[in-house]
Short mmCIF file of C-alpha atoms in Angstrom, two decimals:
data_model
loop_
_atom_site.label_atom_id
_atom_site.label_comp_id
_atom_site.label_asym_id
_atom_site.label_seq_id
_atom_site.Cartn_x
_atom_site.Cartn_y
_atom_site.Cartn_z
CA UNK A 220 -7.64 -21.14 16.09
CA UNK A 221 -10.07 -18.69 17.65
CA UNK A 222 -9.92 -15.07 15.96
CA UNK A 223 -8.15 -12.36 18.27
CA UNK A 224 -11.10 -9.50 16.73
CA UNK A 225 -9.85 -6.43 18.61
CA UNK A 226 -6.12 -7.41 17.69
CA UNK A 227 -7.34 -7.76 14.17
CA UNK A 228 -8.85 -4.55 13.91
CA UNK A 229 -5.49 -2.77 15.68
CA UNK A 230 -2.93 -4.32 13.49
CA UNK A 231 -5.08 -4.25 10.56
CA UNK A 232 -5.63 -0.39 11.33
CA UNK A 233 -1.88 -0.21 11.37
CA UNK A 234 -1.24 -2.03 7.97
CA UNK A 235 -3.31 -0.01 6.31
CA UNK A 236 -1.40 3.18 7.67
CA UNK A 237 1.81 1.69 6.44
CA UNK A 238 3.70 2.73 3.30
CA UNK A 239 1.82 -0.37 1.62
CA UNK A 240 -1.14 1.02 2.89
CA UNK A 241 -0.55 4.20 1.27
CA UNK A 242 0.71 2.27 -2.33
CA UNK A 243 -2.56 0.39 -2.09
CA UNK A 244 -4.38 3.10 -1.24
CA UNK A 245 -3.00 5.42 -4.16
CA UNK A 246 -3.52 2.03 -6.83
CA UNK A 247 -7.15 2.12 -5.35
CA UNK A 248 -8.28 5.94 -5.98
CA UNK A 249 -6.63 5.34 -9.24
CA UNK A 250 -8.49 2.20 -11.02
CA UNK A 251 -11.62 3.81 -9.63
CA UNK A 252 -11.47 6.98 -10.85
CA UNK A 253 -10.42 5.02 -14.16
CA UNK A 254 -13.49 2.72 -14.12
CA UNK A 255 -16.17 5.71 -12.56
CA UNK A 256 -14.75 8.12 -15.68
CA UNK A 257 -15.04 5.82 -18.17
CA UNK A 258 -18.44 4.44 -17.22
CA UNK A 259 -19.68 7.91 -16.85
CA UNK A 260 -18.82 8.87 -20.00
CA UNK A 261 -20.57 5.92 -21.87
CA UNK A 262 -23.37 6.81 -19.53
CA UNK A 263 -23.26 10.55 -20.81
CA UNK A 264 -23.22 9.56 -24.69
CA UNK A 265 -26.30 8.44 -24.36
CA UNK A 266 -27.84 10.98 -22.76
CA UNK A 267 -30.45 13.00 -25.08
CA UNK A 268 -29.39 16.01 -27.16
CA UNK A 269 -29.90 19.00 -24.77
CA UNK A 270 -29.53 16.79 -20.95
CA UNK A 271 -26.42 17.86 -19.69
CA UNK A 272 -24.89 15.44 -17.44
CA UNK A 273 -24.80 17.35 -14.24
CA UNK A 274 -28.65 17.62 -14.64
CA UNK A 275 -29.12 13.88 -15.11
CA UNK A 276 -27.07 13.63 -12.03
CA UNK A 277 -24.27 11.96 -13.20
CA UNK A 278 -21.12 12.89 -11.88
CA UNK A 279 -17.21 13.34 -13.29
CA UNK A 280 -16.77 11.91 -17.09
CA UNK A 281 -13.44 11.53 -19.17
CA UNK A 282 -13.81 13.23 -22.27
CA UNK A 283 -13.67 9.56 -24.30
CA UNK A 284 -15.49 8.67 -27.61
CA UNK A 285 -18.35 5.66 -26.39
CA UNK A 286 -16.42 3.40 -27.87
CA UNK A 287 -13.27 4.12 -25.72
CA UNK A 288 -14.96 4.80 -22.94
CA UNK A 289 -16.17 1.62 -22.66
CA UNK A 290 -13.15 -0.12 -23.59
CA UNK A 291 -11.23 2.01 -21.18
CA UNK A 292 -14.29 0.86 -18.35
CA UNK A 293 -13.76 -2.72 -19.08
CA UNK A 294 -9.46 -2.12 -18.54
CA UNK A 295 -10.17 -0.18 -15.60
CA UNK A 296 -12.48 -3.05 -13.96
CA UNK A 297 -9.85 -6.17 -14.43
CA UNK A 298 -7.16 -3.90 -13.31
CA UNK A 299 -8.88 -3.62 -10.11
CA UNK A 300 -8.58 -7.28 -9.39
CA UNK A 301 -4.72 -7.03 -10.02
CA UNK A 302 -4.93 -3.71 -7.25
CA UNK A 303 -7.03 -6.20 -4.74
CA UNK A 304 -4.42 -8.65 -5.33
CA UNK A 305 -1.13 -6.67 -4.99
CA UNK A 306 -2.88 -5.35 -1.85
CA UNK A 307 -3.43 -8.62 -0.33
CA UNK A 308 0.29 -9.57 -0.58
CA UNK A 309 1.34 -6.28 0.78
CA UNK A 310 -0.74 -6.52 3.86
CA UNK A 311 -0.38 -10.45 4.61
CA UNK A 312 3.43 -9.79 5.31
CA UNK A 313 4.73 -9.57 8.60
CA UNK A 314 3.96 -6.01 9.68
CA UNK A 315 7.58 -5.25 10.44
CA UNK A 316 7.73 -5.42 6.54
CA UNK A 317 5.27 -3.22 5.29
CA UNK A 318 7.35 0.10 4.81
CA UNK A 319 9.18 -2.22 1.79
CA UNK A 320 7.77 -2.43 -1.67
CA UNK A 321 9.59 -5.80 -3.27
CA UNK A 322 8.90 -6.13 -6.80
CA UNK A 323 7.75 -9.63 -6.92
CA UNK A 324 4.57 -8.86 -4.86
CA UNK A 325 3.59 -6.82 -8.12
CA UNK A 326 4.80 -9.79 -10.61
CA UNK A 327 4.86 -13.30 -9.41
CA UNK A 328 2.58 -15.72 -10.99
CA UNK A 329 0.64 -12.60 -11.86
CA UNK A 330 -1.19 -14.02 -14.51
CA UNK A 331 -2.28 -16.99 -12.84
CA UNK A 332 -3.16 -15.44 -10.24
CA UNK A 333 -5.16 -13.15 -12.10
CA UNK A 334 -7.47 -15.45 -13.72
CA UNK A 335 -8.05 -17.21 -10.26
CA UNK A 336 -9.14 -14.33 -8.91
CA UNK A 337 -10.99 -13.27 -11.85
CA UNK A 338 -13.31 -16.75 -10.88
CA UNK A 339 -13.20 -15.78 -7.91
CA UNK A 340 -15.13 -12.60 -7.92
CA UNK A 341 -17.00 -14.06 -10.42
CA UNK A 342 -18.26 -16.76 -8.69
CA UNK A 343 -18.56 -14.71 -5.01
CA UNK A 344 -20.58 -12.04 -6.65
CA UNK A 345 -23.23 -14.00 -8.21
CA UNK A 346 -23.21 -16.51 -5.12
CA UNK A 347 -23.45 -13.94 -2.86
CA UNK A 348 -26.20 -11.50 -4.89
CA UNK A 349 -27.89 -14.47 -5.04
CA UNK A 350 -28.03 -15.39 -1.37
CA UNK A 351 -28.93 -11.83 -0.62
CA UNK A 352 -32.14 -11.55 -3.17
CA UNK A 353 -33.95 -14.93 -1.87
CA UNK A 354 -32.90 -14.39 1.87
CA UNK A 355 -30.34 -12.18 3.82
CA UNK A 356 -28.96 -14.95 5.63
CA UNK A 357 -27.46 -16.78 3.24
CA UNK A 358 -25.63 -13.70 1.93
CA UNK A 359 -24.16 -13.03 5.05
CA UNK A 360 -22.82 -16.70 5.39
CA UNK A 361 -21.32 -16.78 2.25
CA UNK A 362 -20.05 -13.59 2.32
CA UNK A 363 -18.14 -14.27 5.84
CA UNK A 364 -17.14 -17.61 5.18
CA UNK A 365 -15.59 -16.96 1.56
CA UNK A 366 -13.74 -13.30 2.20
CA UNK A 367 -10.11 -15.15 2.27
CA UNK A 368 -10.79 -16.88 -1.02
CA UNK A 369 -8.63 -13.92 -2.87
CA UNK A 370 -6.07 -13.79 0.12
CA UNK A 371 -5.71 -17.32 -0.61
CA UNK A 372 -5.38 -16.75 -4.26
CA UNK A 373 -3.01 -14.11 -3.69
CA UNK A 374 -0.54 -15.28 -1.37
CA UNK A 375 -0.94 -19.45 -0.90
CA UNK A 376 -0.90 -19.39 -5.34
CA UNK A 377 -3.98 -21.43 -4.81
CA UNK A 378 -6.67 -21.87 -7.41
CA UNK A 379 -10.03 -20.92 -7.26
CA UNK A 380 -11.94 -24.45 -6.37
CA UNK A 381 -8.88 -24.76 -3.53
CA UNK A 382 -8.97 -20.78 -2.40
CA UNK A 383 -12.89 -21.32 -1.36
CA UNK A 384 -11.32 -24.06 0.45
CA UNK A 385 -8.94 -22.24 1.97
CA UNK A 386 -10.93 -19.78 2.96
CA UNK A 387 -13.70 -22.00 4.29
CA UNK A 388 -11.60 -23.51 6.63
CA UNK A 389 -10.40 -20.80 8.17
CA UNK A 390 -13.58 -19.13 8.92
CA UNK A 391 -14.48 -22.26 10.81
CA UNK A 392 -15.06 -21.78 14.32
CA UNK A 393 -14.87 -18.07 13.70
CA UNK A 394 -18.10 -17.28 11.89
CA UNK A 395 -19.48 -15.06 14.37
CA UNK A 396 -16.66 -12.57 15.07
CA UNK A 397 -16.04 -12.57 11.13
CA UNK A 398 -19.65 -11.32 10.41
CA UNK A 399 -18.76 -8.78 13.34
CA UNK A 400 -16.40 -7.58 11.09
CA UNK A 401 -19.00 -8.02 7.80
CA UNK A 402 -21.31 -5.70 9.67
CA UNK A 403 -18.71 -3.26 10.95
CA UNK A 404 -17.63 -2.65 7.20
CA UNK A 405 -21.01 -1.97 6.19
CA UNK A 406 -21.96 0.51 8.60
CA UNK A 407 -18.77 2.16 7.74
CA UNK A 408 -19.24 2.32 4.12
CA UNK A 409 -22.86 3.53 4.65
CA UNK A 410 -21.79 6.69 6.36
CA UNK A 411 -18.85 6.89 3.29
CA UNK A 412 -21.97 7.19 1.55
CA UNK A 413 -23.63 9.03 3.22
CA UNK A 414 -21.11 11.73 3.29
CA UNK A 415 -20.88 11.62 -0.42
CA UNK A 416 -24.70 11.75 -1.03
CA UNK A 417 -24.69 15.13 0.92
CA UNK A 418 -21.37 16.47 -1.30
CA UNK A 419 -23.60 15.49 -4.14
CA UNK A 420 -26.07 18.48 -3.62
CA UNK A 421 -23.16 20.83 -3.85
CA UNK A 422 -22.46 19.19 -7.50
CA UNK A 423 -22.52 15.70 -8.67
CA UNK A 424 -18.92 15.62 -9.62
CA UNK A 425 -17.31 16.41 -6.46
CA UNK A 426 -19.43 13.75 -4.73
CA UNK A 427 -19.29 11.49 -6.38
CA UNK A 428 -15.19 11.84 -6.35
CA UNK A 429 -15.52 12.68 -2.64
CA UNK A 430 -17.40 9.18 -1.92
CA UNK A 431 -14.98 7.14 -3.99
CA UNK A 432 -11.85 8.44 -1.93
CA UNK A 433 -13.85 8.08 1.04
CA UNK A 434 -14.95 4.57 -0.32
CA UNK A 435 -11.30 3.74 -0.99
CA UNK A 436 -9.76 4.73 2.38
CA UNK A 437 -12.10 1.98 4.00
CA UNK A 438 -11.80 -0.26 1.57
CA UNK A 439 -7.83 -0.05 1.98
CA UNK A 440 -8.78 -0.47 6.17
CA UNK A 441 -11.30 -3.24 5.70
CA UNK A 442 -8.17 -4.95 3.22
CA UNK A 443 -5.65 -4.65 6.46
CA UNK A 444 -8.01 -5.97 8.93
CA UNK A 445 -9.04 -8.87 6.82
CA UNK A 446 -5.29 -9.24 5.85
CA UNK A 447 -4.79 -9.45 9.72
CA UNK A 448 -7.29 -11.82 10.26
CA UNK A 449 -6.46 -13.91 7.43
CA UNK A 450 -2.44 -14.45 8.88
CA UNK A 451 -4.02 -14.86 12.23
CA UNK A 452 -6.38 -18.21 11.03
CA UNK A 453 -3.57 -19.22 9.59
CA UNK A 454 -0.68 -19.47 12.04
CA UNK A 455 0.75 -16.52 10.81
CA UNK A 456 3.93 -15.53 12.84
CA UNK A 457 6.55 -13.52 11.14
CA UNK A 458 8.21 -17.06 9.87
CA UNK A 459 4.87 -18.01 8.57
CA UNK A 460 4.60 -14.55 6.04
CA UNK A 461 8.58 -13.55 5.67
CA UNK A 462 8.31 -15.36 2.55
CA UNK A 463 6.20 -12.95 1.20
CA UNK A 464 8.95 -9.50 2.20
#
């Protein structure tokens, strides 16, 4: 099935808009400020006596013991893959759906479906930092042909050798308009940070918090056009993703 990109890119605007776009939107500001806090203030133990942090240019820190910190850092960075995954099952629903919240989006097979995806970022990240450092090509292929693997996770309940799979097969055939889309979501999140690198001369702290909202409002638009394109390679009419309301 050939990839309707501009259709894509209006729906998935519109998902992402939705009341599950805002819920995903609010769970994403919130593990990252979690995780960027945290890290920060591991970062800023171990500064020397005398730095202060804003001169090291380090931005916003929680005021956590190391030890915390980095326990808190660690939290903060699986509970992001349980954010990505609530997300994807709020956006692959029909879109006449998406002002609804159900409660099993947030619960079923959770666990399972955690670890899967836990591989699965695993196993993308080093595969596609990998491609990346020995030639860009690669990267880009993997990176295009793999970015359903946690949509399948997330709403088929596959596992991780069967989500790459998945998500394999439905970038068949569709290659080129999905790096389109890899390309259009990097030039985006350059100027995000951009913006914040210029906030960052007014004070670390606010831009650093100013590029991770920024950061998050794409991410949250990138999630509903993938979303879109993901229930588009797959047949998805509103019979195909009610199951999922």
């Amino acid at each position: 099935m050939a990839l309707q990109l501009g259709t894509a890119i209006g729906r998935g605007a519109r998902r992402s808009l939705s009341i599950s776009g805002i819920v995903a939107l609010v769970l994403m500001i919130g593990y990252q400020v979690l995780f960027v806090g945290s890290f920060n203030a591991v970062v800023v133990d171990q500064l020397p006596s005398g730095v202060r942090s804003g001169d090291a240019g380090v931005g916003f820190a929680l005021p956590l013991p190391t030890e915390v910190a980095a326990g808190l850092a660690v939290f903060a960075l699986l509970l992001g893959i349980g954010v990505f995954l609530v997300t994807a099952r709020l956006f692959a629903r029909d879109p006449s759906d998406l002002s609804s919240l159900p409660g099993h989006l947030f619960t079923r097979r959770l666990g399972r479906a955690f670890l899967s995806a836990l591989v699965v970022s695993v196993v993308l990240g080093v595969a596609i930092t990998v491609g990346f450092a020995f030639l860009i090509v690669p990267g880009l292929f993997l990176a295009v042909s793999l970015q359903f693997a946690v949509f399948a996770v997330a709403v088929e309940d596959t596992g991780p050798i069967e989500a790459f799979r998945r998500s394999w097969e439905l970038a068949s055939g569709n290659r080129w308009r999905l790096l389109a889309l890899v390309v259009l979501f990097g030039v985006v999140g350059a100027i995000g940070g951009a913006i914040g690198s210029l906030l960052a001369f007014v004070s670390p702290s606010v831009g650093q918090l100013a590029s991770l909202v920024i950061n998050s409002v794409f991410v949250i638009l990138m999630y509903g056009i993938i979303a879109d394109s993901f229930v588009q390679l797959r047949g998805g009419s509103a019979s195909a993703t009610r199951s999922l309301a």
